[in-house]
PDB file of C-alpha atoms in Angstrom:
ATOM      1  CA  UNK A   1     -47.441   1.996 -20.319  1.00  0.00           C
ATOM      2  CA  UNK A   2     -45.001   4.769 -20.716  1.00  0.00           C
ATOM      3  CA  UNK A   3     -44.156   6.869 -17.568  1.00  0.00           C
ATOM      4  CA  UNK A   4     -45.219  10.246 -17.459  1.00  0.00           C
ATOM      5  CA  UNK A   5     -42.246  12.848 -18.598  1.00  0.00           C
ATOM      6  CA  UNK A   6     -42.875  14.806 -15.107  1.00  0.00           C
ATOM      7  CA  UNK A   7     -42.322  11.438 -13.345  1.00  0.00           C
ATOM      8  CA  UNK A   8     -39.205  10.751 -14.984  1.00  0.00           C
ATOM      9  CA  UNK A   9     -37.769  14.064 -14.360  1.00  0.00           C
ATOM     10  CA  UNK A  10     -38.142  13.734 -10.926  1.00  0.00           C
ATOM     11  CA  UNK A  11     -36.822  10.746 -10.780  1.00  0.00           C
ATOM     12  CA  UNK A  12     -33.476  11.746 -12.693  1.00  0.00           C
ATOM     13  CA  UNK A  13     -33.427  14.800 -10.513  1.00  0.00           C
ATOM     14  CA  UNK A  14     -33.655  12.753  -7.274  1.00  0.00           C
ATOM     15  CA  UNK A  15     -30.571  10.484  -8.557  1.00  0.00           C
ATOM     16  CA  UNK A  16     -28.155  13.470  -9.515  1.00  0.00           C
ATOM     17  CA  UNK A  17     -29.529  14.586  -6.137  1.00  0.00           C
ATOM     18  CA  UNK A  18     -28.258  11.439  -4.680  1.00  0.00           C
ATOM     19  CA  UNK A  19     -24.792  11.438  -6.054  1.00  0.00           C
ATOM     20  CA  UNK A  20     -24.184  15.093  -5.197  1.00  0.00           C
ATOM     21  CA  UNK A  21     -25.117  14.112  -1.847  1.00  0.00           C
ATOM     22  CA  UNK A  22     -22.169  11.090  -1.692  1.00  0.00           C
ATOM     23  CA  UNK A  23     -19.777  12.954  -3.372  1.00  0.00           C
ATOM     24  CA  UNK A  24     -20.112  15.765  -0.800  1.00  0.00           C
ATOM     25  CA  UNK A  25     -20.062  13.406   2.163  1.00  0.00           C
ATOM     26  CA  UNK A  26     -17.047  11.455   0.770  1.00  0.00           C
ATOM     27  CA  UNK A  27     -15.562  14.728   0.291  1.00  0.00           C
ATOM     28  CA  UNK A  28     -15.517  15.438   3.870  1.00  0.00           C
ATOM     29  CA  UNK A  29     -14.786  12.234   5.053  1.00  0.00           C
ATOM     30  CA  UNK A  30     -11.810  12.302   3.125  1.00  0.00           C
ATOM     31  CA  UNK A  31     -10.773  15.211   4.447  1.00  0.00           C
ATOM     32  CA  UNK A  32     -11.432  14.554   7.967  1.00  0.00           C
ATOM     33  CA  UNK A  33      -9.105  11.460   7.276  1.00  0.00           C
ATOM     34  CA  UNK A  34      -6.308  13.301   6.129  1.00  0.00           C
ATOM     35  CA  UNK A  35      -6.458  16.765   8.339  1.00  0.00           C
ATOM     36  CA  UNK A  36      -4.085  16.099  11.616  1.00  0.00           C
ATOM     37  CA  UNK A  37      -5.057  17.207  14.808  1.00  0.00           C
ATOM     38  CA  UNK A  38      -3.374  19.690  16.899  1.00  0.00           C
ATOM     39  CA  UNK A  39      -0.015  19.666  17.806  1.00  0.00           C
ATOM     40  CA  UNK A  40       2.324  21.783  20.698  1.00  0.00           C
ATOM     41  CA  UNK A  41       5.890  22.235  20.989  1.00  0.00           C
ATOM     42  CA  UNK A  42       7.340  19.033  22.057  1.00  0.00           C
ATOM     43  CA  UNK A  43       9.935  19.257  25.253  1.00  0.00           C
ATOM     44  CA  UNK A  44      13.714  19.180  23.013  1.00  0.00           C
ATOM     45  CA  UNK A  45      15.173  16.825  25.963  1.00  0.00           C
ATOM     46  CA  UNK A  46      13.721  13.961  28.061  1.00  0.00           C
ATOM     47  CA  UNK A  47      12.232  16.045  30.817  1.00  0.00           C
ATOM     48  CA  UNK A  48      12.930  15.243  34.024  1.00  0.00           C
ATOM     49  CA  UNK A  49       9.728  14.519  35.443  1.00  0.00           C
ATOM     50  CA  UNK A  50       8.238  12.679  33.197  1.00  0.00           C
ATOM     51  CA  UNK A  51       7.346   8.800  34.759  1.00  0.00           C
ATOM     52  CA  UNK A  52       8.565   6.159  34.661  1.00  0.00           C
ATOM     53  CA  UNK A  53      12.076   7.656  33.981  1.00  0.00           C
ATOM     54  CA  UNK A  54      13.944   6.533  30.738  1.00  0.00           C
ATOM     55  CA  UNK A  55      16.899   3.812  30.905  1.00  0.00           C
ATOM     56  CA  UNK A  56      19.584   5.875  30.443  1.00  0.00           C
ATOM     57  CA  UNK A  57      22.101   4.901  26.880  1.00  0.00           C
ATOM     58  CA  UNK A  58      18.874   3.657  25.267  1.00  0.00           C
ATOM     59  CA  UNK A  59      16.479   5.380  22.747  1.00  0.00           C
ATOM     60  CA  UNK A  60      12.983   5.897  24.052  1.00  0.00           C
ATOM     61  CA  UNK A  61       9.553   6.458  22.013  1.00  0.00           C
ATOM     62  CA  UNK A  62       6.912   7.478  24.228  1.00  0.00           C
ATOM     63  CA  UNK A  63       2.902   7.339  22.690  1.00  0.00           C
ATOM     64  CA  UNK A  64       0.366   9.392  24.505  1.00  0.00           C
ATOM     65  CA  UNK A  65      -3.097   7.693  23.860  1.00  0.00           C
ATOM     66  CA  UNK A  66      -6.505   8.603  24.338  1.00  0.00           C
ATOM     67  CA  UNK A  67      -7.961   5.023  25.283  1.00  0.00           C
ATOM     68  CA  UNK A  68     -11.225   5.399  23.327  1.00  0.00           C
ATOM     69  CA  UNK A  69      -9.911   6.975  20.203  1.00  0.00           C
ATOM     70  CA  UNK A  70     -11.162   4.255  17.265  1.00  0.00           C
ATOM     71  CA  UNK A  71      -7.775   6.631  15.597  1.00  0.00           C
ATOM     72  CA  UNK A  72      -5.117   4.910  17.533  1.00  0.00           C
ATOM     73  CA  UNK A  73      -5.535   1.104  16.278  1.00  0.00           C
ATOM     74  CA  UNK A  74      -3.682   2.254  13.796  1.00  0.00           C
ATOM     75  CA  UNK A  75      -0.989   3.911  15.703  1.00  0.00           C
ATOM     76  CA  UNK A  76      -0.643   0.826  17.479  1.00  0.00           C
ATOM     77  CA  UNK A  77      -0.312  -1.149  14.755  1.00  0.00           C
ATOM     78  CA  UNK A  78       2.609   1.064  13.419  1.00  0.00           C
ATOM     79  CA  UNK A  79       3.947   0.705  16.488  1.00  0.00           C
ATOM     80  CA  UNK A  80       3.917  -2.768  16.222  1.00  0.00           C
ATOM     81  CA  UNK A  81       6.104  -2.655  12.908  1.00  0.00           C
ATOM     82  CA  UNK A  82       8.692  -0.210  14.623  1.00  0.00           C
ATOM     83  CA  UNK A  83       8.942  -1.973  17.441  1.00  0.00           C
ATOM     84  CA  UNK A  84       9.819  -5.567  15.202  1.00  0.00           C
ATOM     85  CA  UNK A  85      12.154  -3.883  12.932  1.00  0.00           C
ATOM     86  CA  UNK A  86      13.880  -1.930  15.964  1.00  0.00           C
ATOM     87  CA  UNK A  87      14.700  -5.623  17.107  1.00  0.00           C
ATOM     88  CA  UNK A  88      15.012  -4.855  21.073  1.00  0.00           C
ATOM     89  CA  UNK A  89      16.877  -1.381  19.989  1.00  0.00           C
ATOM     90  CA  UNK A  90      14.037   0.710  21.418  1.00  0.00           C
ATOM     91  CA  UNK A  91      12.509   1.218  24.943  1.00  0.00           C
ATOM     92  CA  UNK A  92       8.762   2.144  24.074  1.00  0.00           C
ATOM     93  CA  UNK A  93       6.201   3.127  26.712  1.00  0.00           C
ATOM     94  CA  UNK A  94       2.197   4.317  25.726  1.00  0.00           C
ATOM     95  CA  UNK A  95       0.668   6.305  28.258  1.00  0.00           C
ATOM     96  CA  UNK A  96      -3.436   5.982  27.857  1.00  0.00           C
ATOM     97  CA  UNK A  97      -5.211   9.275  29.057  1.00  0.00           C
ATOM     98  CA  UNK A  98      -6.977   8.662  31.962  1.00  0.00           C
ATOM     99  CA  UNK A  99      -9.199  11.581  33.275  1.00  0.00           C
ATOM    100  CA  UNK A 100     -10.055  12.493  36.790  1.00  0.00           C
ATOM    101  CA  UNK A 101     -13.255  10.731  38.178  1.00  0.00           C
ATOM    102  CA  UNK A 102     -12.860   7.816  35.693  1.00  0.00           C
ATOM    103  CA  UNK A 103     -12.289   4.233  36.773  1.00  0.00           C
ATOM    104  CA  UNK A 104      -9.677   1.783  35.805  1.00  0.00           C
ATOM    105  CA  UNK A 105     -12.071   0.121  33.582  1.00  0.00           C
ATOM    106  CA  UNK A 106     -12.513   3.468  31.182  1.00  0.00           C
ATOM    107  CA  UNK A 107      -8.745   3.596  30.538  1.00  0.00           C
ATOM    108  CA  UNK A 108      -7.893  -0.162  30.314  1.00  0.00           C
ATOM    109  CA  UNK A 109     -10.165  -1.578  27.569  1.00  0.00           C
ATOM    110  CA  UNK A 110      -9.593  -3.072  24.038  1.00  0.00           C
ATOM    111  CA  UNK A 111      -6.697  -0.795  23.125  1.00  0.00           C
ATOM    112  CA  UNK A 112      -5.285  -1.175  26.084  1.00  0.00           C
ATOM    113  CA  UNK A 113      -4.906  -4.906  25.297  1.00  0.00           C
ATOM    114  CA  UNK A 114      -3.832  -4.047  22.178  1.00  0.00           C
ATOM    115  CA  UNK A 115      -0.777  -2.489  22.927  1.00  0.00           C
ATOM    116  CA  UNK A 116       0.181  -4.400  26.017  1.00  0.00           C
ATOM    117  CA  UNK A 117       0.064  -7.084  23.225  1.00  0.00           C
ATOM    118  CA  UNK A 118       3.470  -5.487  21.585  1.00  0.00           C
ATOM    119  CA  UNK A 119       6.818  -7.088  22.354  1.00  0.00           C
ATOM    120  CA  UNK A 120       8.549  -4.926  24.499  1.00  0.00           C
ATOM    121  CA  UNK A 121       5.851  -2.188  24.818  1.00  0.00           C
ATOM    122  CA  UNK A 122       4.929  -0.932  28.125  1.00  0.00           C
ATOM    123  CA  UNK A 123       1.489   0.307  28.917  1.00  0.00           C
ATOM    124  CA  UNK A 124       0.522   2.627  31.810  1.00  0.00           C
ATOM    125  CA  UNK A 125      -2.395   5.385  33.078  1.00  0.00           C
ATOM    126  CA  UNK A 126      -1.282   8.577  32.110  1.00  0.00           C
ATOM    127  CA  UNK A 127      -3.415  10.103  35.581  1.00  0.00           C
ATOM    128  CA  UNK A 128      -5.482  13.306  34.616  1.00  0.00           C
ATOM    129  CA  UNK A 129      -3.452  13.773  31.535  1.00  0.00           C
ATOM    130  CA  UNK A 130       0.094  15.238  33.468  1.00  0.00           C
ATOM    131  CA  UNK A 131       2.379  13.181  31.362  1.00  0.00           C
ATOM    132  CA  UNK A 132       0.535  14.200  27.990  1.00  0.00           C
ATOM    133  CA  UNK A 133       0.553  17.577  28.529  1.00  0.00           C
ATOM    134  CA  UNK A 134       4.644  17.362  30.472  1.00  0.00           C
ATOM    135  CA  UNK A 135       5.099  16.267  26.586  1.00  0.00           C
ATOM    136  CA  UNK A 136       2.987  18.952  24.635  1.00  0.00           C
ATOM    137  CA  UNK A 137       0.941  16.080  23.293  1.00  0.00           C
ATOM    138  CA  UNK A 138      -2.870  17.243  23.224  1.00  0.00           C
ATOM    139  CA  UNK A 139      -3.673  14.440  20.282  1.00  0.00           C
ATOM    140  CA  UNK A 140      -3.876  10.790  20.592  1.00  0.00           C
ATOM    141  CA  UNK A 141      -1.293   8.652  18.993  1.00  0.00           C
ATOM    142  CA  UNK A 142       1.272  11.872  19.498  1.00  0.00           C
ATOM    143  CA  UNK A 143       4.889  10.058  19.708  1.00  0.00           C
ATOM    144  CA  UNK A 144       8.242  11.247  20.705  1.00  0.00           C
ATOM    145  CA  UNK A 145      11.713   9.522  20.118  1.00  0.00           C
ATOM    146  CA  UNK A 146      14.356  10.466  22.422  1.00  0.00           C
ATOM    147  CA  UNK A 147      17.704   9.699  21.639  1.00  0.00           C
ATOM    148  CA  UNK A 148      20.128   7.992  23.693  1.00  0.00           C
ATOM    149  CA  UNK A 149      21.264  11.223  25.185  1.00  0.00           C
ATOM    150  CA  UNK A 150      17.779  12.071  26.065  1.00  0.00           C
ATOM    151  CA  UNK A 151      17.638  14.566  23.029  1.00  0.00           C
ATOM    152  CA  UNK A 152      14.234  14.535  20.741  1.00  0.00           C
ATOM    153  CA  UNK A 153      14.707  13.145  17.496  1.00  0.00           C
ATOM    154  CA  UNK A 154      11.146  12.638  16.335  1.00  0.00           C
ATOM    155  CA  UNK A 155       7.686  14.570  17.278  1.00  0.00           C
ATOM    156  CA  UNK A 156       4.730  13.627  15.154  1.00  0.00           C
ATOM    157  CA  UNK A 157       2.376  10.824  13.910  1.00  0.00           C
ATOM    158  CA  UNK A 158       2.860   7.043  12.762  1.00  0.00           C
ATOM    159  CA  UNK A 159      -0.052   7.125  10.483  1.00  0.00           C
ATOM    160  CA  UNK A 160      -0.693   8.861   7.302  1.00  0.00           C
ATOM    161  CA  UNK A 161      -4.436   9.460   8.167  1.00  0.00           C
ATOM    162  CA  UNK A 162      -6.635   9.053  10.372  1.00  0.00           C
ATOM    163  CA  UNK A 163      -6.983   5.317  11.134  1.00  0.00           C
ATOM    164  CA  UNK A 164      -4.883   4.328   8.211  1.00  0.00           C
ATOM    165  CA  UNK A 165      -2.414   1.764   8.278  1.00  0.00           C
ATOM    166  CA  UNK A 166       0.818   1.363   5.776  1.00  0.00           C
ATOM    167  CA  UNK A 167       3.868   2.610   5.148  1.00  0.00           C
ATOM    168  CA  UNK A 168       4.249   6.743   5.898  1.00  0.00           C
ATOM    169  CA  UNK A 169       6.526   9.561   6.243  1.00  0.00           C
ATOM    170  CA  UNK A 170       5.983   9.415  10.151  1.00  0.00           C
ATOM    171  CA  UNK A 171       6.853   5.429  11.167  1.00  0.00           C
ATOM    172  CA  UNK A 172       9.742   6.028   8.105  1.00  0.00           C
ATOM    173  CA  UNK A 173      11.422   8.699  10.125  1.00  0.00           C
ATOM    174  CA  UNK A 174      11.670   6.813  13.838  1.00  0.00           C
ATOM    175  CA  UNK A 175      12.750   3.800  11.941  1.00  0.00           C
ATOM    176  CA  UNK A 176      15.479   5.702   9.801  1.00  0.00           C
ATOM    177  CA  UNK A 177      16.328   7.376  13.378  1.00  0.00           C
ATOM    178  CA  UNK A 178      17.166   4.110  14.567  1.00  0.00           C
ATOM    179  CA  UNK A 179      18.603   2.178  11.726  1.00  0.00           C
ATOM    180  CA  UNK A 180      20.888   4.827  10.506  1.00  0.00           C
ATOM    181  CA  UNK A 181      22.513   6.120  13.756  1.00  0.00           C
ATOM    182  CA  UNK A 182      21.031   4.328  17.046  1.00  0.00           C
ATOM    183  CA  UNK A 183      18.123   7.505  17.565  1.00  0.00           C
ATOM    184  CA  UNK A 184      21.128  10.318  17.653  1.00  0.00           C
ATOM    185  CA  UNK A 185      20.537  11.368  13.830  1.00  0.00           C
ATOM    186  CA  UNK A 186      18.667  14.595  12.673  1.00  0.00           C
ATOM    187  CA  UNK A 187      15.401  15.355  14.152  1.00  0.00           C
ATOM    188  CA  UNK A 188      11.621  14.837  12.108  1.00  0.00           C
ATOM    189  CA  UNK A 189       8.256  15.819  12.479  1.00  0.00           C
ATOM    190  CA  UNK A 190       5.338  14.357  11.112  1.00  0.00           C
ATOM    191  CA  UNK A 191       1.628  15.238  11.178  1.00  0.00           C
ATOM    192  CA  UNK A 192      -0.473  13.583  13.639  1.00  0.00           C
ATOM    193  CA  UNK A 193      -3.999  11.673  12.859  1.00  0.00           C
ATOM    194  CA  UNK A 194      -5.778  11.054  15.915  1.00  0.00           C
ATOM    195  CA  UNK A 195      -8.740  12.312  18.363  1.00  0.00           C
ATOM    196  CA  UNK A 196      -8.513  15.207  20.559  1.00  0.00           C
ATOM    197  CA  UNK A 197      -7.042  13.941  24.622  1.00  0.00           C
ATOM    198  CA  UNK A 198      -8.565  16.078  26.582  1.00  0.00           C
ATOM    199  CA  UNK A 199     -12.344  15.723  25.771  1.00  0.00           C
ATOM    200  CA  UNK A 200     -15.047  18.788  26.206  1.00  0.00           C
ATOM    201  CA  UNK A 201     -16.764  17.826  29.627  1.00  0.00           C
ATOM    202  CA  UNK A 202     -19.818  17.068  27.987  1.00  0.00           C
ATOM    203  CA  UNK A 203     -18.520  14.851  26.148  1.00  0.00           C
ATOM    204  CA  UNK A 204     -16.720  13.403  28.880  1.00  0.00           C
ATOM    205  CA  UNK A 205     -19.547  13.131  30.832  1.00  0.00           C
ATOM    206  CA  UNK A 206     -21.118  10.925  27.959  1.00  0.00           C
ATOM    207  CA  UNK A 207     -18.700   8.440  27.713  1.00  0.00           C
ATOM    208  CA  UNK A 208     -18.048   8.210  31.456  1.00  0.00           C
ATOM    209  CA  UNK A 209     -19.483   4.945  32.894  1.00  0.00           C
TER     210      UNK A 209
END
C-alpha cells in the first residue's frame, strides 16, 4: 500500500527539520568550546602578597581553579604533561576557589584529588577568591609563569578549548619558557577555556550544599 504523498512530505520535512536542528546545536556547541572566557591584566611581577610565597631562584606557575568547573580536567591534565617534561624545574601551586559560606567539602572534591595527584603540584583553598583576583584571574584554569626573578613570563590557558586535551599554543609556550631559558625568556599569552570563578549568587546558592 503506497503512502499517501501528504504523508511523505511531512515526513521528509520533519527529517530536514531534524538535521537543521543538529547542525544548529553543534554549531553552538562548537563554539562555546572554542570561545575563551574572560581574562584581566595579569600582575607583571610575583606580587608580594600573594600566599604561600614563591621559593625564591625558581620558576613558579600558579593555576587558579574553580573546583566544580567539568573545564579544568583538562587543565589539569596539561598540567600534568608540563609538570613531567619540566622534570622538577618548576614550583607549581593550584589554588581552588573557595567561596565564603562554603565548606571544605565544596572545594576539595574530585578535582581536587586530581591535581593533588600531580608530582610536585601543590593544592590549596584559594579563601573567598583573594588570591584569584591578587592575580587578575576571573576564569578557571587561568595560569601564570613567573620567572625566576619573579617576572611574568606566561598569562593564559593550557587548553585549546574548552575541556580539550592535546597539544596547544598555551602548554607550548610555558614549556618553551622553561626549556629554552629556565622561565626568563620572552613573555606569552594564550586564550583561556574554562568556567567563570566567581559564580552569580544564584547560582551559587544552587550548588551550595
Amino acid at each position: 500500500m503506497k503512502r499517501p504523498a501528504f504523508a511523505r512530505g511531512m515526513w521528509v520535512a520533519l527529517g530536514v527539520l531534524w538535521l537543521a536542528a543538529m547542525g544548529v546545536g553543534f554549531s553552538l556547541l562548537t563554539r562555546h568550546s572554542l570561545t575563551p572566557g574572560d581574562r584581566q591584566e595579569a600582575p607583571s611581577r610575583w606580587p608580594e602578597e600573594a600566599r604561600p610565597p614563591r621559593v625564591e631562584g625558581r620558576p613558579t606557575l600558579v593555576m587558579l581553579a574553580h573546583p566544580r568547573c567539568p573545564c579544568t580536567r583538562a587543565s589539569l591534565g596539561e598540567l600534568a604533561v608540563v609538570m613531567e617534561h619540566a622534570r622538577g624545574r618548576l614550583d607549581a601551586r593550584v589554588l581552588f576557589l573557595r567561596p565564603e559560606g562554603t565548606t571544605g567539602d565544596w572545594t576539595q572534591g574530585a578535582l581536587w584529588r586530581a591535581a593533588a595527584g600531580i608530582p610536585g603540584v601543590r593544592v590549596l583553598a584559594d579563601e573567598g577568591g583573594t588570591q584569584a583576583r591578587l592575580f587578575g584571574a576571573v576564569t578557571s584554569g587561568h595560569s601564570l609563569l613567573y620567572d625566576a626573578e619573579g617576572r611574568l613570563r606566561f598569562s593564559g590557558g593550557l587548553t585549546a578549548a574548552r575541556g580539550h586535551r592535546g597539544d596547544n599554543p598555551g602548554r607550548d609556550a610555558v614549556e618553551a619558557l622553561l626549556r629554552d631559558s629556565g622561565g626568563s625568556g620572552g613573555t606569552s599569552e594564550h586564550g583561556v577555556y574554562g568556567c567563570a570563578l566567581e559564580e552569580p549568587p544564584g547560582v551559587r546558592a544552587t550548588n551550595t550544599p
